[in-house]
Amino acid sequence: MSATPIDAGLLERGGVRLVVDGPRATITLDRPDVLNAQTPSTWQALRAIGAGLDPDVLVVVVRGSGRAFSAGLDRRMFAGGVPGEPGLSEIVARGPEAGAALIAEFQEGFRWLRDPSRLTVAAVAGHSIGAGFQLALACDVRIVAEDVSFSMAETSLGLVPDLGGTLPLVRAVGYSRAAEICVTGRRVGAEEALRIGLANAVVPVDGLDAAVDEFTAPVLRAMPGAVRETLALIAAAAGGASAGEQLALEREAQLRRLAEFAALAQ
């Protein structure tokens, strides 16, 4: 699959920076003055990155600039919207079909992060609220700083989580705990996040970037095909494959790996 050119202007409008260093890409939400609050342009920028990344990129790191990962939806969306952005009332005014199609476009900005063709890592410090929480949940791995604060705040605002966050949350912590976190909107700190499976590791705030580098280094040294095949197997298992189906998928994946080894030996 070939990459699509990424519009630098779209990234700028969305407040998103992209740095690609060989097989690693780093996406930074870059609106620190508003704690990296998100708008539809943010989601469009993320969607463009997903479509435009070179297929050789194996690891994607998502982070926020400044003292927060993301405080969620830009609150101006409730009051007439952000200039140049569709406000919440405009989404409704489009009607059910067109409104759903627009939300589907927003969801695509997060959905591609769950594609097993690459490993995605959320480096989370400070607030990770609402859409910010869902963005972190879209990633395969969450490495968090000691000051992290997760919250699914949508219900308290009269909304629902609609950027794909409910499924990975349930898979991470189970139905009952996910229901409690979502309907109360309460804050989940670093210690609890690690204990219940929301975080893979907790590190000092000033050590977050180094911890992410250390975590991704062995992945980047591995054979890309082995990483992608393994991620696909894990995704199938998480998606409910039966024992027999999973064994068959493992056999097929291993045969593809052995075929690659044989081709390299020729």
XYZ file of N, CA and C in Angstrom:
798
model
N 0.849 -1.186 0.000
C 0.000 0.000 0.000
C 0.881 1.230 0.000
N 0.677 2.128 -0.947
C 1.502 3.321 -1.056
C 0.984 4.404 -0.123
N 1.881 5.303 0.273
C 1.521 6.391 1.172
C 0.892 7.528 0.381
N 0.107 8.364 1.083
C -0.513 9.546 0.502
C 0.229 10.769 1.015
N 0.581 11.719 0.134
C 1.280 12.911 0.611
C 0.505 13.606 1.726
N 1.213 14.031 2.769
C 0.582 14.654 3.920
C 0.653 16.167 3.773
N -0.496 16.813 3.840
C -0.606 18.260 3.675
C -0.078 18.959 4.931
N 1.045 19.663 4.790
C 1.639 20.352 5.935
C 0.696 21.409 6.495
N -0.068 22.039 5.628
C -1.023 23.042 6.089
C -2.113 22.437 6.951
N -2.551 21.233 6.603
C -3.565 20.543 7.399
C -3.025 20.209 8.782
N -1.763 19.769 8.852
C -1.155 19.478 10.148
C -1.080 20.743 11.003
N -0.707 21.850 10.383
C -0.600 23.101 11.124
C -1.957 23.548 11.653
N -3.003 23.446 10.808
C -4.342 23.839 11.247
C -4.816 22.957 12.395
N -4.428 21.696 12.369
C -4.845 20.776 13.409
C -4.010 20.853 14.663
N -2.944 21.651 14.649
C -2.074 21.736 15.810
C -1.315 20.452 16.050
N -0.845 19.826 14.962
C -0.174 18.531 15.053
C 1.177 18.619 14.357
N 2.222 18.100 15.009
C 3.533 18.002 14.393
C 3.868 16.541 14.130
N 4.541 16.294 13.019
C 4.953 14.942 12.655
C 6.440 14.944 12.349
N 7.173 14.043 12.995
C 8.588 13.837 12.711
C 8.778 12.364 12.399
N 9.344 12.074 11.236
C 9.606 10.692 10.836
C 11.111 10.492 10.795
N 11.578 9.523 11.561
C 12.994 9.186 11.619
C 13.138 7.716 11.270
N 13.291 7.440 9.978
C 13.382 6.055 9.519
C 12.122 5.282 9.849
N 12.226 4.182 10.616
C 11.056 3.362 10.904
C 10.213 3.872 12.077
N 10.583 5.006 12.657
C 9.812 5.570 13.771
C 9.219 6.921 13.395
N 7.942 7.102 13.711
C 7.276 8.390 13.537
C 6.816 8.889 14.896
N 6.961 10.192 15.131
C 6.494 10.796 16.375
C 5.461 11.860 16.032
N 4.269 11.689 16.584
C 3.173 12.637 16.399
C 3.025 13.429 17.690
N 3.066 14.746 17.596
C 2.949 15.593 18.785
C 1.755 16.519 18.641
N 0.827 16.430 19.589
C -0.234 17.437 19.671
C 0.416 18.709 20.187
N 0.307 19.789 19.404
C 1.141 20.963 19.670
C 0.302 22.226 19.836
N -0.590 22.179 20.831
C -1.342 23.376 21.225
C -1.212 23.517 22.746
N 0.008 23.696 23.238
C 0.210 23.675 24.696
C -0.530 24.779 25.431
N -0.845 25.891 24.741
C -1.538 26.996 25.399
C -2.946 26.619 25.821
N -3.541 25.586 25.178
C -4.875 25.105 25.555
C -4.807 23.637 25.967
N -3.651 23.233 26.501
C -3.426 21.854 26.954
C -3.738 20.844 25.849
N -3.377 21.228 24.620
C -3.536 20.345 23.458
C -4.977 19.891 23.256
N -5.913 20.814 23.514
C -7.317 20.534 23.235
C -7.491 20.256 21.747
N -8.452 19.383 21.442
C -8.618 18.898 20.076
C -9.833 19.521 19.394
N -9.720 19.661 18.082
C -10.806 20.146 17.232
C -10.960 19.184 16.057
N -12.003 19.335 15.244
C -12.099 18.494 14.050
C -10.858 18.546 13.161
N -10.171 19.679 13.116
C -8.951 19.747 12.311
C -7.855 18.859 12.888
N -7.844 18.692 14.216
C -6.895 17.758 14.826
C -7.140 16.362 14.304
N -8.402 15.944 14.275
C -8.742 14.594 13.842
C -8.489 14.405 12.350
N -8.737 15.463 11.575
C -8.443 15.387 10.147
C -6.940 15.265 9.908
N -6.152 15.976 10.708
C -4.697 15.883 10.582
C -4.215 14.484 10.940
N -4.749 13.921 12.023
C -4.370 12.566 12.415
C -4.769 11.559 11.340
N -5.932 11.773 10.771
C -6.386 10.886 9.689
C -5.433 10.957 8.502
N -5.002 12.164 8.155
C -4.077 12.333 7.027
C -2.745 11.654 7.308
N -2.290 11.717 8.555
C -1.039 11.050 8.901
C -1.186 9.544 8.723
N -2.305 8.998 9.193
C -2.520 7.566 9.047
C -2.516 7.120 7.599
N -3.091 7.939 6.729
C -3.127 7.595 5.308
C -1.798 7.845 4.620
N -1.011 8.774 5.171
C 0.193 9.205 4.467
C 1.501 8.637 4.957
N 1.494 7.940 6.089
C 2.751 7.396 6.595
C 3.323 6.356 5.638
N 4.637 6.389 5.496
C 5.319 5.388 4.678
C 5.074 4.004 5.276
N 4.796 3.003 4.435
C 4.567 1.650 4.954
C 5.737 1.097 5.746
N 6.938 1.648 5.554
C 8.100 1.160 6.290
C 8.150 1.648 7.737
N 7.285 2.598 8.096
C 7.235 3.053 9.486
C 6.654 1.929 10.341
N 7.419 1.509 11.334
C 7.044 0.361 12.162
C 6.512 0.778 13.531
N 6.967 1.920 14.029
C 6.580 2.390 15.361
C 6.085 3.824 15.261
N 4.951 4.092 15.904
C 4.408 5.447 15.972
C 4.254 5.825 17.439
N 4.850 6.942 17.827
C 4.724 7.469 19.182
C 3.820 8.695 19.127
N 2.828 8.737 20.012
C 1.914 9.877 20.099
C 2.134 10.548 21.441
N 2.345 11.856 21.427
C 2.647 12.593 22.657
C 2.022 13.981 22.585
N 2.042 14.682 23.695
C 1.580 16.061 23.737
C 2.729 16.992 24.090
N 2.646 18.221 23.645
C 3.661 19.206 24.010
C 3.226 19.923 25.285
N 4.216 20.425 26.031
C 3.897 21.118 27.264
C 3.570 20.163 28.391
N 2.659 20.571 29.274
C 2.424 19.833 30.506
C 1.223 18.902 30.460
N 0.658 18.672 29.269
C -0.493 17.770 29.166
C -0.404 16.960 27.882
N -1.003 15.792 27.925
C -1.167 14.995 26.707
C -2.270 15.629 25.866
N -3.480 15.698 26.418
C -4.569 16.414 25.758
C -5.733 16.553 26.727
N -6.221 17.784 26.861
C -7.365 18.054 27.734
C -8.684 17.725 27.075
N -8.652 17.126 25.887
C -9.885 16.688 25.242
C -10.419 17.692 24.243
N -11.725 17.663 24.073
C -12.394 18.511 23.093
C -12.246 19.979 23.464
N -11.900 20.798 22.480
C -11.851 22.243 22.686
C -13.254 22.716 23.065
N -13.391 23.287 24.263
C -14.711 23.636 24.797
C -15.441 24.676 23.950
N -14.716 25.381 23.099
C -15.392 26.349 22.235
C -16.314 25.663 21.224
N -16.135 24.342 21.054
C -17.011 23.597 20.161
C -18.458 23.610 20.646
N -18.661 23.856 21.948
C -20.009 23.903 22.503
C -20.679 25.248 22.254
N -19.903 26.292 22.067
C -20.442 27.646 21.984
C -20.126 28.272 20.638
N -20.719 27.745 19.607
C -20.536 28.313 18.280
C -19.362 27.765 17.529
N -18.511 27.007 18.211
C -17.411 26.374 17.514
C -16.161 27.220 17.465
N -15.115 26.611 16.960
C -13.842 27.271 16.742
C -13.873 27.842 15.329
N -13.351 29.054 15.103
C -13.363 29.610 13.748
C -12.814 28.630 12.717
N -13.599 28.412 11.666
C -13.187 27.489 10.607
C -13.468 26.039 10.894
N -14.080 25.736 12.050
C -14.369 24.356 12.441
C -15.874 24.164 12.559
N -16.377 22.975 12.250
C -17.803 22.718 12.462
C -18.095 22.556 13.956
N -18.994 23.398 14.491
C -19.389 23.264 15.880
C -20.330 22.094 16.070
N -20.632 21.772 17.330
C -21.501 20.627 17.603
C -22.888 20.826 17.000
N -23.392 22.067 17.055
C -24.722 22.318 16.497
C -24.738 22.127 14.985
N -23.640 22.447 14.332
C -23.578 22.268 12.874
C -23.572 20.796 12.504
N -22.912 19.981 13.309
C -22.908 18.537 13.044
C -24.333 18.002 13.088
N -25.107 18.443 14.085
C -26.501 18.012 14.206
C -27.318 18.525 13.026
N -27.080 19.785 12.619
C -27.852 20.403 11.544
C -27.665 19.691 10.212
N -26.599 18.933 10.064
C -26.375 18.212 8.814
C -27.327 17.038 8.633
N -28.003 16.646 9.697
C -28.908 15.518 9.624
C -28.226 14.231 10.030
N -29.011 13.190 10.343
C -28.428 11.942 10.871
C -27.413 11.289 9.948
N -27.701 11.198 8.675
C -26.803 10.489 7.770
C -25.502 11.256 7.554
N -25.614 12.535 7.231
C -24.407 13.330 6.998
C -23.630 13.540 8.298
N -24.350 13.685 9.401
C -23.668 13.839 10.684
C -22.882 12.599 11.058
N -23.482 11.435 10.831
C -22.781 10.185 11.122
C -21.559 10.020 10.231
N -21.672 10.437 8.962
C -20.542 10.333 8.039
C -19.392 11.227 8.494
N -19.729 12.408 9.033
C -18.688 13.318 9.506
C -18.000 12.740 10.741
N -18.780 12.185 11.667
C -18.187 11.575 12.857
C -17.318 10.385 12.461
N -17.730 9.635 11.446
C -16.911 8.512 10.968
C -15.555 9.002 10.472
N -15.527 10.171 9.835
C -14.248 10.745 9.408
C -13.386 11.096 10.621
N -14.016 11.658 11.652
C -13.268 11.977 12.867
C -12.693 10.697 13.488
N -13.515 9.650 13.540
C -13.078 8.381 14.138
C -11.880 7.797 13.411
N -11.793 8.033 12.117
C -10.692 7.467 11.341
C -9.354 8.036 11.785
N -9.366 9.246 12.363
C -8.134 9.826 12.877
C -7.530 9.018 14.009
N -8.367 8.247 14.698
C -7.912 7.406 15.797
C -7.817 5.940 15.389
N -8.724 5.491 14.509
C -8.844 4.068 14.201
C -7.564 3.469 13.655
N -6.859 4.198 12.792
C -5.674 3.633 12.151
C -4.572 3.308 13.146
N -4.612 3.932 14.325
C -3.599 3.645 15.344
C -3.727 2.225 15.888
N -4.867 1.583 15.659
C -5.060 0.202 16.106
C -4.755 -0.810 15.007
N -4.301 -0.346 13.849
C -3.927 -1.253 12.766
C -2.666 -2.010 13.168
N -2.688 -3.349 13.140
C -1.517 -4.105 13.591
C -0.319 -4.050 12.652
N -0.384 -3.240 11.609
C 0.769 -3.137 10.710
C 1.923 -2.374 11.349
N 1.661 -1.715 12.495
C 2.729 -1.008 13.205
C 2.375 -0.931 14.678
N 3.391 -0.771 15.522
C 3.188 -0.627 16.959
C 2.989 0.850 17.277
N 1.942 1.163 18.049
C 1.667 2.541 18.416
C 1.788 2.699 19.928
N 2.464 3.769 20.339
C 2.783 4.002 21.743
C 2.321 5.396 22.134
N 1.487 5.492 23.167
C 1.094 6.789 23.711
C 2.035 7.137 24.857
N 2.703 8.277 24.750
C 3.557 8.801 25.822
C 2.748 9.881 26.526
N 2.199 9.553 27.694
C 1.160 10.381 28.299
C 1.651 11.039 29.579
N 1.600 12.357 29.596
C 1.902 13.129 30.795
C 0.749 14.076 31.072
N 0.496 14.361 32.331
C -0.532 15.329 32.682
C -1.925 14.874 32.299
N -2.766 15.837 31.932
C -4.166 15.550 31.627
C -4.305 14.721 30.344
N -5.126 13.690 30.427
C -5.530 12.896 29.260
C -7.025 12.685 29.414
N -7.790 13.644 28.937
C -9.213 13.738 29.248
C -10.045 13.610 27.975
N -11.166 12.901 28.068
C -12.098 12.810 26.962
C -11.448 12.318 25.693
N -11.434 13.169 24.675
C -10.802 12.791 23.411
C -9.323 12.478 23.604
N -8.687 13.122 24.588
C -7.296 12.800 24.898
C -7.153 11.394 25.436
N -8.070 10.978 26.316
C -8.085 9.624 26.848
C -8.314 8.629 25.720
N -9.247 8.944 24.826
C -9.536 8.039 23.722
C -8.356 7.915 22.763
N -7.607 9.007 22.581
C -6.426 8.943 21.733
C -5.376 8.028 22.357
N -5.185 8.140 23.666
C -4.247 7.249 24.343
C -4.708 5.800 24.249
N -6.019 5.563 24.385
C -6.562 4.212 24.295
C -6.440 3.631 22.894
N -6.378 4.493 21.890
C -6.250 3.997 20.513
C -4.898 3.354 20.265
N -3.918 3.679 21.107
C -2.573 3.138 20.919
C -2.435 1.763 21.567
N -1.495 0.977 21.061
C -1.274 -0.368 21.587
C -0.727 -0.347 23.002
N 0.134 0.622 23.285
C 0.865 0.688 24.553
C 0.761 2.100 25.108
N 0.624 2.192 26.452
C 0.597 3.499 27.104
C 1.689 3.549 28.173
N 2.679 4.395 27.947
C 3.713 4.663 28.941
C 3.395 6.037 29.515
N 3.225 6.107 30.841
C 2.686 7.329 31.429
C 3.631 7.915 32.458
N 3.526 9.218 32.621
C 4.288 9.914 33.656
C 3.533 9.856 34.975
N 4.254 10.103 36.042
C 3.667 10.002 37.377
C 2.541 11.006 37.607
N 2.490 12.072 36.818
C 1.454 13.086 37.009
C 0.243 12.867 36.120
N 0.128 11.710 35.473
C -0.958 11.494 34.523
C -2.311 11.499 35.227
N -3.319 11.970 34.488
C -4.690 11.979 34.987
C -5.614 11.649 33.833
N -6.115 10.411 33.827
C -7.051 9.967 32.798
C -8.484 10.264 33.251
N -9.329 10.669 32.306
C -10.748 10.859 32.614
C -11.559 10.786 31.325
N -12.643 10.004 31.356
C -13.580 9.967 30.239
C -14.720 10.912 30.608
N -14.571 12.169 30.238
C -15.446 13.228 30.748
C -16.700 13.452 29.910
N -16.880 12.697 28.838
C -17.981 12.990 27.916
C -19.346 12.985 28.578
N -19.613 11.979 29.433
C -20.941 11.877 30.034
C -21.266 13.111 30.859
N -20.290 13.653 31.564
C -20.527 14.851 32.373
C -20.839 16.066 31.511
N -20.497 15.983 30.224
C -20.789 17.072 29.291
C -22.054 16.800 28.482
N -22.725 15.681 28.776
C -23.938 15.327 28.048
C -23.672 14.591 26.749
N -22.444 14.118 26.568
C -22.060 13.434 25.338
C -21.687 11.989 25.639
N -21.263 11.263 24.618
C -20.740 9.910 24.791
C -19.354 9.843 24.160
N -18.507 8.913 24.584
C -17.220 8.723 23.900
C -17.489 8.158 22.501
N -17.105 8.906 21.474
C -17.460 8.482 20.115
C -16.258 8.421 19.178
N -15.049 8.413 19.735
C -13.855 8.347 18.893
C -13.168 6.989 19.008
N -13.953 5.983 19.355
C -13.435 4.616 19.393
C -12.843 4.197 20.710
N -13.084 4.950 21.782
C -12.421 4.653 23.044
C -13.071 3.580 23.892
N -14.358 3.273 23.652
C -15.049 2.358 24.567
C -14.544 0.922 24.445
N -14.303 0.453 23.230
C -13.869 -0.942 23.065
C -12.495 -1.197 23.691
N -11.463 -0.407 23.380
C -10.169 -0.677 24.014
C -10.199 -0.482 25.524
N -11.062 0.399 26.021
C -11.166 0.570 27.469
C -11.721 -0.695 28.117
N -12.781 -1.248 27.542
C -13.355 -2.479 28.082
C -12.340 -3.616 28.005
N -11.611 -3.708 26.899
C -10.608 -4.769 26.763
C -9.483 -4.608 27.767
N -9.167 -3.366 28.123
C -8.064 -3.129 29.052
C -8.453 -3.387 30.497
N -9.660 -2.959 30.904
C -9.992 -2.986 32.333
C -11.239 -3.796 32.661
N -11.954 -4.303 31.659
C -13.172 -5.056 31.921
C -14.409 -4.174 31.901
N -15.579 -4.821 31.748
C -16.837 -4.081 31.574
C -17.174 -3.210 32.780
N -17.194 -3.802 33.977
C -17.672 -3.069 35.149
C -16.830 -1.842 35.447
N -15.513 -2.004 35.379
C -14.649 -0.863 35.671
C -14.746 0.184 34.560
N -14.851 -0.260 33.310
C -15.002 0.700 32.210
C -16.300 1.488 32.355
N -17.378 0.798 32.737
C -18.657 1.485 32.933
C -18.524 2.542 34.031
N -17.881 2.178 35.129
C -17.706 3.117 36.240
C -16.874 4.327 35.819
N -15.777 4.086 35.118
C -14.908 5.182 34.689
C -15.651 6.122 33.747
N -16.437 5.553 32.840
C -17.112 6.384 31.838
C -18.282 7.177 32.413
N -19.138 6.531 33.206
C -20.345 7.239 33.637
C -20.074 8.207 34.778
N -18.991 8.000 35.532
C -18.676 8.950 36.597
C -17.749 10.057 36.127
N -16.948 9.781 35.105
C -15.990 10.771 34.623
C -14.866 11.039 35.588
N -14.677 10.159 36.569
C -13.675 10.413 37.601
C -12.254 10.326 37.044
N -11.308 10.857 37.788
C -9.907 10.853 37.383
C -9.229 9.539 37.797
N -8.415 9.029 36.923
C -7.609 7.838 37.202
C -6.147 8.258 37.146
N -5.456 8.143 38.273
C -4.057 8.539 38.344
C -3.123 7.437 37.907
N -1.831 7.723 37.982
C -0.821 6.816 37.448
C -0.809 5.472 38.153
N -0.838 5.478 39.469
C -0.756 4.220 40.222
C -1.924 3.304 39.893
N -3.142 3.871 39.880
C -4.311 3.052 39.550
C -4.262 2.602 38.099
N -3.847 3.491 37.200
C -3.785 3.132 35.775
C -2.882 1.925 35.561
N -1.759 1.890 36.269
C -0.867 0.747 36.156
C -1.512 -0.510 36.742
N -2.174 -0.368 37.869
C -2.756 -1.518 38.567
C -3.890 -2.152 37.775
N -4.713 -1.349 37.098
C -5.886 -1.904 36.414
C -5.634 -2.198 34.939
N -4.441 -1.900 34.441
C -4.111 -2.263 33.070
C -4.245 -1.162 32.044
N -4.481 0.069 32.494
C -4.535 1.186 31.544
C -3.148 1.601 31.094
N -2.168 1.443 31.970
C -0.790 1.843 31.669
C 0.115 0.626 31.676
N 1.079 0.624 30.759
C 2.087 -0.437 30.735
C 3.239 -0.145 31.672
N 3.517 1.144 31.891
C 4.608 1.543 32.771
C 4.358 2.962 33.251
N 4.841 3.253 34.464
C 4.789 4.602 35.026
C 6.218 5.057 35.275
N 6.543 6.262 34.828
C 7.907 6.771 34.941
C 7.864 8.220 35.424
N 8.992 8.752 35.925
C 9.030 10.168 36.308
C 8.718 11.068 35.112
N 8.157 12.220 35.403
C 7.760 13.150 34.330
C 8.940 13.470 33.425
N 10.104 13.749 34.025
C 11.255 14.134 33.213
C 11.946 12.938 32.557
N 11.435 11.733 32.801
C 12.020 10.550 32.180
C 11.129 9.907 31.142
N 10.010 10.569 30.796
C 9.042 9.948 29.888
C 9.626 9.704 28.500
N 10.246 10.706 27.915
C 10.781 10.538 26.558
C 11.856 9.457 26.514
N 12.714 9.432 27.527
C 13.767 8.422 27.562
C 13.180 7.023 27.715
N 12.119 6.903 28.512
C 11.482 5.599 28.701
C 10.859 5.109 27.400
N 10.261 6.018 26.657
C 9.675 5.633 25.368
C 10.773 5.206 24.401
N 11.871 5.940 24.370
C 12.991 5.566 23.505
C 13.515 4.175 23.865
N 13.643 3.919 25.163
C 14.149 2.624 25.609
C 13.190 1.500 25.236
N 11.896 1.760 25.367
C 10.899 0.742 25.039
C 10.886 0.422 23.549
N 10.976 1.453 22.711
C 10.836 1.237 21.274
C 12.113 0.705 20.620
N 13.262 0.883 21.270
C 14.532 0.488 20.651
C 14.564 -0.974 20.216
N 14.201 -1.943 21.066
C 14.261 -3.334 20.614
C 13.235 -3.656 19.530
N 12.119 -2.939 19.530
C 11.118 -3.154 18.471
C 11.688 -2.737 17.125
N 12.391 -1.610 17.131
C 12.963 -1.101 15.888
C 14.129 -1.951 15.397
N 14.750 -2.716 16.309
C 15.843 -3.600 15.899
C 15.337 -4.932 15.346
N 14.108 -5.285 15.672
C 13.556 -6.575 15.242
C 13.222 -6.543 13.755
N 13.024 -7.739 13.172
C 12.606 -7.802 11.775
C 11.165 -7.287 11.659
N 10.916 -6.314 10.794
C 9.573 -5.720 10.717
C 8.477 -6.751 10.480
N 8.764 -7.729 9.629
C 7.736 -8.735 9.347
C 7.334 -9.509 10.580
N 8.295 -9.829 11.444
C 8.008 -10.564 12.667
C 7.153 -9.721 13.614
N 7.466 -8.423 13.713
C 6.691 -7.542 14.580
C 5.257 -7.434 14.077
N 5.089 -7.198 12.787
C 3.745 -7.014 12.231
C 2.919 -8.296 12.341
N 3.526 -9.442 12.057
C 2.795 -10.704 12.160
C 2.374 -10.973 13.608
N 3.254 -10.667 14.543
C 2.928 -10.893 15.955
C 1.811 -9.966 16.413
N 1.872 -8.699 16.013
C 0.802 -7.772 16.369
C -0.537 -8.224 15.791
N -0.512 -8.744 14.570
C -1.743 -9.229 13.957
C -2.302 -10.424 14.724
N -1.435 -11.298 15.200
C -1.887 -12.440 15.990
C -2.516 -11.983 17.305
N -1.887 -11.026 17.964
C -2.427 -10.519 19.225
C -3.770 -9.831 18.994
N -3.875 -9.076 17.896
C -5.134 -8.403 17.579
C -6.242 -9.422 17.326
N -5.918 -10.517 16.654
C -6.917 -11.554 16.400
C -7.381 -12.187 17.702
N -6.436 -12.458 18.597
C -6.796 -13.037 19.889
C -7.675 -12.082 20.688
N -7.314 -10.795 20.698
C -8.104 -9.801 21.420
C -9.481 -9.628 20.805
N -9.582 -9.889 19.498
C -10.857 -9.752 18.812
C -11.779 -10.946 18.969
N -11.328 -11.963 19.712
C -12.217 -13.082 20.008
C -12.024 -14.313 19.161
N -10.889 -14.464 18.500
C -10.645 -15.680 17.719
C -10.714 -16.898 18.634
N -11.273 -17.976 18.129
C -11.334 -19.202 18.914
C -9.942 -19.814 19.011
N -9.799 -20.788 19.902
C -8.501 -21.449 20.062
C -8.040 -22.067 18.753
N -8.964 -22.743 18.057
C -8.611 -23.357 16.783
C -8.237 -22.333 15.728
N -8.991 -21.227 15.669
C -8.690 -20.171 14.704
C -7.333 -19.547 15.002
N -7.050 -19.332 16.287
C -5.788 -18.714 16.649
C -4.613 -19.612 16.282
N -4.746 -20.902 16.526
C -3.683 -21.836 16.156
C -3.447 -21.828 14.651
N -4.528 -21.781 13.882
C -4.389 -21.737 12.424
C -3.690 -20.466 11.977
N -4.049 -19.331 12.600
C -3.404 -18.066 12.256
C -1.921 -18.106 12.595
N -1.578 -18.717 13.723
C -0.168 -18.825 14.098
C 0.608 -19.678 13.092
N 0.000 -20.785 12.656
C 0.675 -21.638 11.666
C 0.932 -20.875 10.376
N -0.100 -20.162 9.912
C 0.014 -19.431 8.649
C 1.065 -18.329 8.757
N 1.067 -17.618 9.888
C 2.040 -16.536 10.079
C 3.456 -17.092 10.118
N 3.637 -18.212 10.804
C 4.976 -18.783 10.898
C 5.486 -19.269 9.549
N 4.587 -19.818 8.751
C 5.003 -20.254 7.418
C 5.451 -19.071 6.568
N 4.774 -17.919 6.727
C 5.204 -16.715 6.002
C 6.563 -16.254 6.485
N 6.808 -16.357 7.807
C 8.110 -15.966 8.326
C 9.204 -16.902 7.800
N 8.936 -18.193 7.801
C 9.925 -19.149 7.311
C 10.203 -18.949 5.821
N 9.163 -18.587 5.082
C 9.350 -18.326 3.662
C 10.269 -17.122 3.460
N 10.139 -16.099 4.311
C 11.012 -14.935 4.200
C 12.453 -15.308 4.516
N 12.632 -16.115 5.548
C 13.984 -16.595 5.871
C 14.586 -17.363 4.700
N 13.786 -18.219 4.081
C 14.277 -19.019 2.958
C 14.673 -18.126 1.798
N 13.879 -17.077 1.558
C 14.193 -16.161 0.459
C 15.474 -15.392 0.741
N 15.690 -15.013 2.019
C 16.901 -14.291 2.379
C 18.149 -15.176 2.225
N 17.970 -16.470 2.413
C 19.115 -17.392 2.351
C 19.552 -17.709 0.924
N 18.713 -17.384 -0.031
C 19.042 -17.722 -1.433
C 20.074 -16.752 -2.018
